[in-house]
mmCIF file of N, CA and C in Angstrom:
data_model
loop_
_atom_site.group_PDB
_atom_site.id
_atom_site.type_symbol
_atom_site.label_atom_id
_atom_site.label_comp_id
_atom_site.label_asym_id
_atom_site.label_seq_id
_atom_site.Cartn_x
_atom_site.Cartn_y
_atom_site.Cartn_z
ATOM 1 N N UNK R 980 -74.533 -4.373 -43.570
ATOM 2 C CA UNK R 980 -73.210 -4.847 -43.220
ATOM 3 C C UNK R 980 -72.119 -3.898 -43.736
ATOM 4 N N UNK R 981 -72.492 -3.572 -44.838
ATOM 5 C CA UNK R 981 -70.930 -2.841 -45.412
ATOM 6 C C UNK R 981 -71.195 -0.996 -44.794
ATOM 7 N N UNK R 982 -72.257 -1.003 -44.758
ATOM 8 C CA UNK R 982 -72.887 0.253 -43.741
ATOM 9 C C UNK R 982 -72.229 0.465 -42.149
ATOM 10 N N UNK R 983 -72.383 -0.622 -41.899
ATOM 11 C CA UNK R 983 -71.550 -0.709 -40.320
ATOM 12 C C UNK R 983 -70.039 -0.764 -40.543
ATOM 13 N N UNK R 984 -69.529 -1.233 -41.989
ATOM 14 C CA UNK R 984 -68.053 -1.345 -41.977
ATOM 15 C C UNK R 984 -67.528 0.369 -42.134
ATOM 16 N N UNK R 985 -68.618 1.093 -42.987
ATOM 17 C CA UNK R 985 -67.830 2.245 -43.310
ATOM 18 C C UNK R 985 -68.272 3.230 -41.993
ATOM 19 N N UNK R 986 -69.088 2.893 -40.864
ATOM 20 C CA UNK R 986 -69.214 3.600 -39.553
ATOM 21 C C UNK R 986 -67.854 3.736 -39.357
ATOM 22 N N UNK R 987 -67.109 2.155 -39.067
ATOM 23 C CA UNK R 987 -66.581 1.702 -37.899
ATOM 24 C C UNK R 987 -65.104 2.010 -38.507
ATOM 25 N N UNK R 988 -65.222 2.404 -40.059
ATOM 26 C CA UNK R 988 -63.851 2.877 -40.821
ATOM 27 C C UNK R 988 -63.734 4.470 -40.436
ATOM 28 N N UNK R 989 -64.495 5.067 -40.488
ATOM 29 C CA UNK R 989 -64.462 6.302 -40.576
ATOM 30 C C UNK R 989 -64.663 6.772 -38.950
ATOM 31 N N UNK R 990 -64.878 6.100 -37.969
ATOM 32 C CA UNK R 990 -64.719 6.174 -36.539
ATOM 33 C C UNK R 990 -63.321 6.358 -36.310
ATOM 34 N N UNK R 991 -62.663 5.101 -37.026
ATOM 35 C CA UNK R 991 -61.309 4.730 -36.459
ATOM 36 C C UNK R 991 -60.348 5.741 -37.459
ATOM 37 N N UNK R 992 -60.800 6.668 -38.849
ATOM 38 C CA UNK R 992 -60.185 7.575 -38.915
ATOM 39 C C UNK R 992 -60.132 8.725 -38.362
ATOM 40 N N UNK R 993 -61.242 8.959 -38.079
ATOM 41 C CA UNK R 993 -61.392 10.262 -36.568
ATOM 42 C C UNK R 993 -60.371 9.664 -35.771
ATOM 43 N N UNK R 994 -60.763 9.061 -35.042
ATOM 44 C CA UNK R 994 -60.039 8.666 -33.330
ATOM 45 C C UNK R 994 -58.182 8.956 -34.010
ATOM 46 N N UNK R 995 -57.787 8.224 -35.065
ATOM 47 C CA UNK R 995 -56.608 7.977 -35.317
ATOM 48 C C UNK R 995 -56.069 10.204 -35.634
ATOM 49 N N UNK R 996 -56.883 10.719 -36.430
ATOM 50 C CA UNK R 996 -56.733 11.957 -36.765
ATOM 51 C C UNK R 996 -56.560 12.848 -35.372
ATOM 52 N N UNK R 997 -57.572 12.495 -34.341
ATOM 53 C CA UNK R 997 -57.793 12.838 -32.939
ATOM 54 C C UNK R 997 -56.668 13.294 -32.583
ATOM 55 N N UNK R 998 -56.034 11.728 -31.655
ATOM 56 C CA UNK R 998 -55.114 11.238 -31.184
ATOM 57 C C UNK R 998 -53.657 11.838 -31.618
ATOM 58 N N UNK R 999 -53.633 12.278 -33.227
ATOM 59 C CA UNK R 999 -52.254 12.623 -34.023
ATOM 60 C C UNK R 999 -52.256 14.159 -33.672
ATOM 61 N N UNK R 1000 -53.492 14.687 -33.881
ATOM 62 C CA UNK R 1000 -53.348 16.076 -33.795
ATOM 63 C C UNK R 1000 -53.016 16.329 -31.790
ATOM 64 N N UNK R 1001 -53.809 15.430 -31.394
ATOM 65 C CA UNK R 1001 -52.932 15.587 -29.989
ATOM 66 C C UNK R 1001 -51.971 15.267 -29.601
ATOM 67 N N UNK R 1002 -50.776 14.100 -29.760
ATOM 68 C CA UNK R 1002 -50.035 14.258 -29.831
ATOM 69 C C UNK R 1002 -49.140 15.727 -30.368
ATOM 70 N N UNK R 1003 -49.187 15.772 -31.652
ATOM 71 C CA UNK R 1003 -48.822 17.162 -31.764
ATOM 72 C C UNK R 1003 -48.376 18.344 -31.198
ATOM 73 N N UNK R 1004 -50.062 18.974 -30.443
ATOM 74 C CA UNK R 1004 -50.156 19.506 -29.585
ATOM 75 C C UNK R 1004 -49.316 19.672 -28.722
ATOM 76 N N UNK R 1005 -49.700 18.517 -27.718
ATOM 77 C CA UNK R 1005 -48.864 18.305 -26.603
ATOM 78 C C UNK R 1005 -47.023 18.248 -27.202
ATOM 79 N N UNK R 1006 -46.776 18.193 -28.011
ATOM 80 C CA UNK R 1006 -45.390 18.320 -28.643
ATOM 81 C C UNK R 1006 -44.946 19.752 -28.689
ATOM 82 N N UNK R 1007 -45.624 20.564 -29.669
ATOM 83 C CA UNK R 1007 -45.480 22.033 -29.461
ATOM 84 C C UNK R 1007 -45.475 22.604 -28.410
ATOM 85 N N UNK R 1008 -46.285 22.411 -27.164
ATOM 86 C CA UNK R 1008 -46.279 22.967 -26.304
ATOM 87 C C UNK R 1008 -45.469 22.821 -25.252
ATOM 88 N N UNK R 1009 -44.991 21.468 -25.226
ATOM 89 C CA UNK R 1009 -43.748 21.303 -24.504
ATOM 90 C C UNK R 1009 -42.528 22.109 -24.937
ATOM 91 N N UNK R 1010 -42.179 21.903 -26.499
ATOM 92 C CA UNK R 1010 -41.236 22.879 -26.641
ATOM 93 C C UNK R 1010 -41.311 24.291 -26.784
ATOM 94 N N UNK R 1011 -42.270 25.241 -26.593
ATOM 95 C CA UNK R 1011 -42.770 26.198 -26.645
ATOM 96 C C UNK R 1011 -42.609 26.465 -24.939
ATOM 97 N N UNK R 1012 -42.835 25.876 -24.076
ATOM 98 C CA UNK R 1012 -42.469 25.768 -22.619
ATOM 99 C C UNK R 1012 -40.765 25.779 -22.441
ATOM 100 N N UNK R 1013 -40.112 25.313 -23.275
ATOM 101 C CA UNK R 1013 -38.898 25.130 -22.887
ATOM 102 C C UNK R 1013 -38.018 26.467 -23.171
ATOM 103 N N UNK R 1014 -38.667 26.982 -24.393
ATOM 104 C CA UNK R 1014 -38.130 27.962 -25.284
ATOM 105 C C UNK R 1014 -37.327 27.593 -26.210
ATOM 106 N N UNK R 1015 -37.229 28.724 -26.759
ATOM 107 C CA UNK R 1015 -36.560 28.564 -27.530
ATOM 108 C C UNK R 1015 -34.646 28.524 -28.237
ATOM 109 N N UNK R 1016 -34.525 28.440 -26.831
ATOM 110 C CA UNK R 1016 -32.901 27.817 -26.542
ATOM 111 C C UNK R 1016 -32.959 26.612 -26.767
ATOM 112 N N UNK R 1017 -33.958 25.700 -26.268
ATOM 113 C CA UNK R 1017 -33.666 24.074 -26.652
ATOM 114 C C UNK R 1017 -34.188 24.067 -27.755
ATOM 115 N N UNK R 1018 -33.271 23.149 -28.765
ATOM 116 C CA UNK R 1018 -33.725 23.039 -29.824
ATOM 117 C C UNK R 1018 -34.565 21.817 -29.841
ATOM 118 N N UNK R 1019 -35.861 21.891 -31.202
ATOM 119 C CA UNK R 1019 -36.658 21.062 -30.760
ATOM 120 C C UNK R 1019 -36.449 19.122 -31.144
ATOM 121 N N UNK R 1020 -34.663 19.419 -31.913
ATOM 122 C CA UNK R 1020 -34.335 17.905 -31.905
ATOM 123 C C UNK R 1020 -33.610 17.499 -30.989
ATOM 124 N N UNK R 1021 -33.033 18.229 -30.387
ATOM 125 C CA UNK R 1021 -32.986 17.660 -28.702
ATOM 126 C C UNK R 1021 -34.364 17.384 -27.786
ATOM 127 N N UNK R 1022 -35.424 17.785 -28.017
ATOM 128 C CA UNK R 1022 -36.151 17.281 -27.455
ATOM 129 C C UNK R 1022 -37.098 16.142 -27.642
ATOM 130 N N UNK R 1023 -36.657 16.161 -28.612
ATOM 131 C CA UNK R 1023 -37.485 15.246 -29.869
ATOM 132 C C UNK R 1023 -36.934 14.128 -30.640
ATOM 133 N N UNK R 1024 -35.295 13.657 -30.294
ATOM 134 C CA UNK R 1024 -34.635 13.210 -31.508
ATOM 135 C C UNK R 1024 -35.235 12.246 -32.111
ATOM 136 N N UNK R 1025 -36.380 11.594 -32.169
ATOM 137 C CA UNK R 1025 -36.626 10.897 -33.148
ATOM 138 C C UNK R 1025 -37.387 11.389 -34.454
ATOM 139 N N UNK R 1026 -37.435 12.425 -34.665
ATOM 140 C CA UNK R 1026 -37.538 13.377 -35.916
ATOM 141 C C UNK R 1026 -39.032 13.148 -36.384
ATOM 142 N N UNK R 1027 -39.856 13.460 -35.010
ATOM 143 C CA UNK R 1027 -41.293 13.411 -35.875
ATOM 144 C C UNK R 1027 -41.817 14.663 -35.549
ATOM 145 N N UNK R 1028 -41.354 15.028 -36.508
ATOM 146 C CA UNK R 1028 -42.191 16.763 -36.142
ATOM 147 C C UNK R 1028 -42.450 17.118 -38.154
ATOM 148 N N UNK R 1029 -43.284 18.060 -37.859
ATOM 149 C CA UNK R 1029 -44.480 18.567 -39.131
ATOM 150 C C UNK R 1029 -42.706 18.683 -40.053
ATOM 151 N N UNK R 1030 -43.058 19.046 -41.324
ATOM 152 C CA UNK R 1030 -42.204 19.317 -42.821
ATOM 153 C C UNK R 1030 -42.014 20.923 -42.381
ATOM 154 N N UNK R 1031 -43.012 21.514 -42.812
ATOM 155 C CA UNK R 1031 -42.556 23.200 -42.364
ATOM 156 C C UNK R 1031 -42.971 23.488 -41.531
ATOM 157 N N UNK R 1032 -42.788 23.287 -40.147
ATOM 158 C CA UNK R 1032 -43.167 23.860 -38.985
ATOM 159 C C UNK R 1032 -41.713 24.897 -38.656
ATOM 160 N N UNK R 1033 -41.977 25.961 -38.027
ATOM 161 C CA UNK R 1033 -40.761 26.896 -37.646
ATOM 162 C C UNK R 1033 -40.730 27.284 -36.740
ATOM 163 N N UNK R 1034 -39.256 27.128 -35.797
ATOM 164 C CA UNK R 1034 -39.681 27.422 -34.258
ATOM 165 C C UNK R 1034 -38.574 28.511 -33.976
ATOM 166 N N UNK R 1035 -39.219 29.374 -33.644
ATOM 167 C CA UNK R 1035 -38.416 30.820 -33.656
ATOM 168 C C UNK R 1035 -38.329 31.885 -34.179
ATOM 169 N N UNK R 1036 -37.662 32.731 -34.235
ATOM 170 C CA UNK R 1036 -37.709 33.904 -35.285
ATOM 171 C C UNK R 1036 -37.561 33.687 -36.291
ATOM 172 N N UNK R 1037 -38.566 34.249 -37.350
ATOM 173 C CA UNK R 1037 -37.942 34.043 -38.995
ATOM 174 C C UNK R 1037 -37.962 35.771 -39.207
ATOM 175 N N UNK R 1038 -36.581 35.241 -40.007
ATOM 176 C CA UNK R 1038 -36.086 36.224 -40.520
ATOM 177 C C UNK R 1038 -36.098 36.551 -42.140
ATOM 178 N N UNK R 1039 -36.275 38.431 -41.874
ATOM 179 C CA UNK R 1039 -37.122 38.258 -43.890
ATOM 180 C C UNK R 1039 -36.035 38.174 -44.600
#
């Protein structure tokens, strides 16, 4: 029993990990399609994008 609980835990942390990293994905690549004139909180305004992700030129 507690064997089938930690399957069915660790299933549903995959699927959930899955699902996030695709989302993601499909996030970057939309704004990566748009370029980099739109900024990506106009495309995005509800502010779920990565802590240090950087979109554009960095400069040294």
């Amino acid at each position: 029993m507690i064997a089938l609980g930690l399957v069915a835990g660790t299933a549903a942390a995959l699927l959930a990990h899955l699902w996030r990293r695709k989302k993601t994905h499909r996030m970057l690549q939309s704004i990566s399609n748009e370029g980099y004139e739109t900024a990506a909180d106009i495309l995005y305004p509800e502010g779920r994008r990565g802590g240090d992700l950087l979109y554009g030129p960095v400069l040294p």
